[in-house]
Tab-separated table of C-alpha atoms and ligand atoms in Angstrom:
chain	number	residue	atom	x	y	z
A	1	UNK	CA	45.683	-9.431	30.127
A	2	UNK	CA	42.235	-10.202	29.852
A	3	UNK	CA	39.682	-7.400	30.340
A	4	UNK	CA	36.495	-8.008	31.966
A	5	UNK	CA	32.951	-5.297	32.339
A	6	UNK	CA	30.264	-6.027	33.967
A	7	UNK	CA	27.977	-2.953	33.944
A	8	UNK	CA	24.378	-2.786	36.155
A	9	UNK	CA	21.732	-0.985	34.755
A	10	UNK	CA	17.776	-0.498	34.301
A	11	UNK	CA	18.213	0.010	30.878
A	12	UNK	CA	20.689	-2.669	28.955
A	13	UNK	CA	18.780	-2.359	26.185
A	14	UNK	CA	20.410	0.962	25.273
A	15	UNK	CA	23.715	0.038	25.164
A	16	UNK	CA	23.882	-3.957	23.723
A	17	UNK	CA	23.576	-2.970	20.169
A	18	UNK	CA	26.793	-0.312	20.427
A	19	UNK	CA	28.882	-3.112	22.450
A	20	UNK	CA	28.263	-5.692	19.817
A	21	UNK	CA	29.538	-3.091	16.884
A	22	UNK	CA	32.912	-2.266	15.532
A	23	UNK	CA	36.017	-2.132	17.460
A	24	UNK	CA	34.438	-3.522	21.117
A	25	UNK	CA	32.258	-6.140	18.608
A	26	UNK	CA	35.726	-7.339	17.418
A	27	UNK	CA	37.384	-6.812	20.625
A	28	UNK	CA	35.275	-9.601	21.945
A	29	UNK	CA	35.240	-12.129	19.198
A	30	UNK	CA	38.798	-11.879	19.275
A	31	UNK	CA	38.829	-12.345	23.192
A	32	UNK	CA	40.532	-9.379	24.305
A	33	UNK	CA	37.807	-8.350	26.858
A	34	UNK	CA	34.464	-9.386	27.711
A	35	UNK	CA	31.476	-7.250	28.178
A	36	UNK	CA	28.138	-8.149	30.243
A	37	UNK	CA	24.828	-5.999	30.578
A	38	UNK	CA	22.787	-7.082	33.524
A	39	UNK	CA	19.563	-5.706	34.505
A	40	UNK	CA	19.506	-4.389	37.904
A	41	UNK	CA	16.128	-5.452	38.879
A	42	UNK	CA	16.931	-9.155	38.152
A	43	UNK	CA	18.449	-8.477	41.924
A	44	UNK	CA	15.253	-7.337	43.261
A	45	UNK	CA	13.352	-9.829	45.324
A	46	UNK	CA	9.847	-7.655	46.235
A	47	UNK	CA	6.652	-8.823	43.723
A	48	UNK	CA	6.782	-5.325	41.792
A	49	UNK	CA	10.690	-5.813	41.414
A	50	UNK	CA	11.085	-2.014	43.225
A	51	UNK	CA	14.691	-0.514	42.419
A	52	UNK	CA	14.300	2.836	43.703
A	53	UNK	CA	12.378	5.108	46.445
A	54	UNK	CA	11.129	8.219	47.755
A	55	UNK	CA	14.117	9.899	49.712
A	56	UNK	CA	14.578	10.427	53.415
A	57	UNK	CA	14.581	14.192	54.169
A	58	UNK	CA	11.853	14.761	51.275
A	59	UNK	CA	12.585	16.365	48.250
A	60	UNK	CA	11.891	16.057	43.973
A	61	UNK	CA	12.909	12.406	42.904
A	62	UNK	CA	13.703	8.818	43.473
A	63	UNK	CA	16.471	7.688	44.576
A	64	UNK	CA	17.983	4.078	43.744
A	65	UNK	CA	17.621	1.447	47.089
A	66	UNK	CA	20.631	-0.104	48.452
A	67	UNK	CA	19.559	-4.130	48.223
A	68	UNK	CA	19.333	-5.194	44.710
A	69	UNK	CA	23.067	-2.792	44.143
A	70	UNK	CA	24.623	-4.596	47.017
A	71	UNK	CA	23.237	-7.859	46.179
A	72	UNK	CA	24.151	-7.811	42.322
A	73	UNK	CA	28.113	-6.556	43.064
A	74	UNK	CA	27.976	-9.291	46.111
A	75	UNK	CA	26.968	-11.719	43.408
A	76	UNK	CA	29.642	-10.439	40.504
A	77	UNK	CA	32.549	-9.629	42.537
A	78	UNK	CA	35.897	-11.333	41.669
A	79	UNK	CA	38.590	-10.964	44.108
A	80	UNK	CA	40.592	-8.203	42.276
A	81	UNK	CA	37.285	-6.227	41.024
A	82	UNK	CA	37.125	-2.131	40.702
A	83	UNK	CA	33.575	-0.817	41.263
A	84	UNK	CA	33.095	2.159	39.294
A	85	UNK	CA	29.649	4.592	40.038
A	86	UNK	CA	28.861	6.393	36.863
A	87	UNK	CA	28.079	10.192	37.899
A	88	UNK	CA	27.704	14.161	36.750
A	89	UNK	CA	29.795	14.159	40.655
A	90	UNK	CA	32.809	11.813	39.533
A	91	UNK	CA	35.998	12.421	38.643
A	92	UNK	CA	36.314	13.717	35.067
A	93	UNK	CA	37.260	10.807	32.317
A	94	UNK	CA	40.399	11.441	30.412
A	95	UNK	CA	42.912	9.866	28.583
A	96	UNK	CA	44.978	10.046	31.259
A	97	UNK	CA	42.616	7.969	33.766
A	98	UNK	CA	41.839	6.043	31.305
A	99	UNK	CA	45.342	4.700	30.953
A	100	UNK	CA	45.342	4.181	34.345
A	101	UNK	CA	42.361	1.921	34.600
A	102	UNK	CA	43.127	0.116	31.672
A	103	UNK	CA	45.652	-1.736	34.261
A	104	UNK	CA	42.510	-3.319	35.918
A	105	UNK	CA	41.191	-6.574	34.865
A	106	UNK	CA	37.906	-6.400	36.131
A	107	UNK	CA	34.907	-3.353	36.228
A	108	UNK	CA	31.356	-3.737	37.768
A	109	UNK	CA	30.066	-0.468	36.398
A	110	UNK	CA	27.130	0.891	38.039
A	111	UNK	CA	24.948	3.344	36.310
A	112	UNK	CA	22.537	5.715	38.093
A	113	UNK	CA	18.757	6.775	37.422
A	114	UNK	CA	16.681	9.143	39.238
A	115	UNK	CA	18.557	11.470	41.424
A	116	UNK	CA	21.412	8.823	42.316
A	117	UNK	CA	22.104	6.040	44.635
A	118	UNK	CA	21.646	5.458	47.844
A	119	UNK	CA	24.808	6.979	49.819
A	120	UNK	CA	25.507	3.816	51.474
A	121	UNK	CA	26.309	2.244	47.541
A	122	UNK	CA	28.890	5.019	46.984
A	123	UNK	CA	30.366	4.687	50.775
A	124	UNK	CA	30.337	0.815	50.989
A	125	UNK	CA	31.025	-0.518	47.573
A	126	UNK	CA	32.194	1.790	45.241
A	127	UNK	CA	35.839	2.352	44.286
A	128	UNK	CA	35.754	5.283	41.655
A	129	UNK	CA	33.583	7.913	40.358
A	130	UNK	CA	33.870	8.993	36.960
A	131	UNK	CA	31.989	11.805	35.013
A	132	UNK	CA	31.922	11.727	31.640
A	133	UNK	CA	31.595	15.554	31.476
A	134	UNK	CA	29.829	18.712	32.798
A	135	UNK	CA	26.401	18.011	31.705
A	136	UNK	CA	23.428	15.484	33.354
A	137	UNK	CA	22.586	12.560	31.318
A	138	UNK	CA	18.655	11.198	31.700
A	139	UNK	CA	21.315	8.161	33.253
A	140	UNK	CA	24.526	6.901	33.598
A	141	UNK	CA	24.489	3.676	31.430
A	142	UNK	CA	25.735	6.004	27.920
A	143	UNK	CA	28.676	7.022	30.385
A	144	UNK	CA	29.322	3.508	31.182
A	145	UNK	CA	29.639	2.766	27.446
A	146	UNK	CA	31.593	5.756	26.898
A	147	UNK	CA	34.243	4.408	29.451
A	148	UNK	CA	34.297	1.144	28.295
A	149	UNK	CA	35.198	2.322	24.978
A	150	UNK	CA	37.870	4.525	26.046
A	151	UNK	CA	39.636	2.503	28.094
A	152	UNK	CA	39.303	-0.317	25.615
A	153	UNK	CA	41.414	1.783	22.502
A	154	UNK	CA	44.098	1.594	25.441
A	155	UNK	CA	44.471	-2.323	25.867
A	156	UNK	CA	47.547	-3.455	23.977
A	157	UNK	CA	46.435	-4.903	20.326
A	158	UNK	CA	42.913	-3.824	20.206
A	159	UNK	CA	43.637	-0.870	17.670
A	160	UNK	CA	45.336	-3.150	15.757
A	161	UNK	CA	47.681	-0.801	14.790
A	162	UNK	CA	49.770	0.676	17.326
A	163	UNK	CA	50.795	3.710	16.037
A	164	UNK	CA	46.979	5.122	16.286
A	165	UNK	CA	48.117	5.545	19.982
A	166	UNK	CA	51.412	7.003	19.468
A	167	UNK	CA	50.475	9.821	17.397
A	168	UNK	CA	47.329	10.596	19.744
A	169	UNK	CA	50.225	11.071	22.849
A	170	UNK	CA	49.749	14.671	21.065
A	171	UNK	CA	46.012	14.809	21.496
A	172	UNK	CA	46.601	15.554	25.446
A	173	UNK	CA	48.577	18.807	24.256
A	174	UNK	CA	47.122	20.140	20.969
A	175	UNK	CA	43.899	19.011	18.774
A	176	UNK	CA	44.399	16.953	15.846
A	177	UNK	CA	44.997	18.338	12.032
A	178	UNK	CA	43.153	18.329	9.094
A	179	UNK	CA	43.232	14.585	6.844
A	180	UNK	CA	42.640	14.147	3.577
A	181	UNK	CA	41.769	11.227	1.137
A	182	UNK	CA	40.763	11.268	-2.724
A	183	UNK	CA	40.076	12.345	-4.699
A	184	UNK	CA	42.122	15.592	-4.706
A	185	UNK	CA	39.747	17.810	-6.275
A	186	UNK	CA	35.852	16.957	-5.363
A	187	UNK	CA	33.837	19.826	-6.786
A	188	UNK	CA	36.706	22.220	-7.014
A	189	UNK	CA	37.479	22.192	-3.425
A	190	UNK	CA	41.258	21.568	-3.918
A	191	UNK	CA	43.588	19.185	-1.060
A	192	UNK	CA	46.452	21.498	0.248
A	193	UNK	CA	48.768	21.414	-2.287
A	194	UNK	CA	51.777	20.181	0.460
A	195	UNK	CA	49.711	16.696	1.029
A	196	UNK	CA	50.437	16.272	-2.374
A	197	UNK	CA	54.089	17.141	-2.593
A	198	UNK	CA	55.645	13.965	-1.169
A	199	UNK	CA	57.893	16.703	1.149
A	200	UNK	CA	57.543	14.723	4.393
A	201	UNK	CA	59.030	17.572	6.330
A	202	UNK	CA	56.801	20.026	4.940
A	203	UNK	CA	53.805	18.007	5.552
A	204	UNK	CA	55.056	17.370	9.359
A	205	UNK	CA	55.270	20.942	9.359
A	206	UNK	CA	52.199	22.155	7.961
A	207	UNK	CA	50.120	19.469	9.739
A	208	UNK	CA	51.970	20.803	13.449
A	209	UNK	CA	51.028	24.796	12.451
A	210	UNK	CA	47.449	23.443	11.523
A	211	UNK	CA	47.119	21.928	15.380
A	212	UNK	CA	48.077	24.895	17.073
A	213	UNK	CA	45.955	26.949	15.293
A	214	UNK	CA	42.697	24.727	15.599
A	215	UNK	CA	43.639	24.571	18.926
A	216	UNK	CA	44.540	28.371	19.434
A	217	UNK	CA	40.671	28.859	18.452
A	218	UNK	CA	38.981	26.053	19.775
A	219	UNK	CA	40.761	25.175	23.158
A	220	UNK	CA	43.437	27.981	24.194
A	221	UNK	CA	42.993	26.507	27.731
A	222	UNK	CA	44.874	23.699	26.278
A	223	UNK	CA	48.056	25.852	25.278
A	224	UNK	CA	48.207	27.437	28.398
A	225	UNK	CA	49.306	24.025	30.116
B	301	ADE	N1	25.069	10.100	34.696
B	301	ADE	C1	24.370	11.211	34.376
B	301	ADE	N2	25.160	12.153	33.860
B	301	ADE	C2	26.426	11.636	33.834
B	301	ADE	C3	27.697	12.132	33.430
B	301	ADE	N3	27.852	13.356	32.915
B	301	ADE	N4	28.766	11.332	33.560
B	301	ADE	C4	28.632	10.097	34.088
B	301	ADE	N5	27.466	9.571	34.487
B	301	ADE	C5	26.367	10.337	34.382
């Protein structure tokens, strides 16, 4: 399946660089999925191209007006489209969603400024709300690359190697061990002598006690699932 993003934003700029590097730079010249910035205000239709406004009820902020956001999805909607609202307020990204939306072919991704979007955006058009963590962003459109790449490592053959995913099935339970490469003694700091040892049981072994102790200190919330 073909995977198709189109993300709205006031600031494309910050994202087209990252989208045209690596692994989503390939994953488009090999046609695997296709990614599109657009610039909200190209939607606006006011002389001073206005995307957002004082709010009703008063208050600190602007907030972002309805028009240009209803006109733009209006305009890039394909019948089987997911609108996703990038937000502090969404539901948290994980693997786990992420392998769920990975099923979907097509994502307009709106990103927020200001203090948000008009209500009527999230009520009217908007499918899904996803947080990229408990913390505000200045806005939303790093989120919407953060998604994008995440649910990209899930389509099948855009790793390249499949196995990446397998051994990561672990990742949801325990954090990942300590790697390795040459040479095996930089400066006196010694590999573990069991990477060396060609003992694959060992090395399974010491590699598993090495994950639950990373994660013992680091995440203990995780060992309690
Ligand atoms: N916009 C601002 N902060 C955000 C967050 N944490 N996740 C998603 N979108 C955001």
């Amino acid at each position: 399946m073909h995977h198709e993003f189109d993300i709205l934003t006031l600031f494309p700029e910050m994202v087209e660089g990252f989208f045209a590097s690596s692994m989503l730079g390939r994953g488009q010249r090999n046609g695997l999925i296709d990614i599109r910035t657009h610039q909200l205000r190209d939607w606006t239709t006011d002389k001073h191209n206005k995307t957002d406004e004082l709010p009703y009820g008063g208050g600190a902020g602007m907030v972002m007006k309805p028009e240009p956001i209803f006109a733009a999805v209006e305009q890039l909607r394909q019948p089987a489209s997911k609108v996703v609202y990038m937000a502090p307020d969404g539901v948290p990204l994980t693997s786990q969603l992420a392998r769920e939306l990975v099923q979907e072919p097509h994502f307009i991704i709106l990103s927020g400024h200001y203090e948000g979007v008009d209500q009527r955006v999230r009520d009217e058009l908007v499918d899904l709300e996803v947080s990229i963590g408990d913390y505000v962003l200045t806005n939303g459109t790093l989120a919407a690359a953060v998604m994008i790449d995440c649910v990209s490592r899930f389509i099948p053959g855009f790793l390249g190697d499949e196995k990446s995913l397998t051994e990561e099935s672990f990742m949801s339970t325990l954090l990942g061990f300590p790697q390795y490469t040459r040479p095996a003694d930089f400066r006196g700091l010694r590999v573990p002598e069991v990477l060396l040892s060609g003992d694959h049981a060992a090395i399974a072994k010491w590699r598993h006690e090495q994950q639950i102790e990373k994660t013992r200190r680091l995440r203990p919330d995780l060992l309690d699932k």
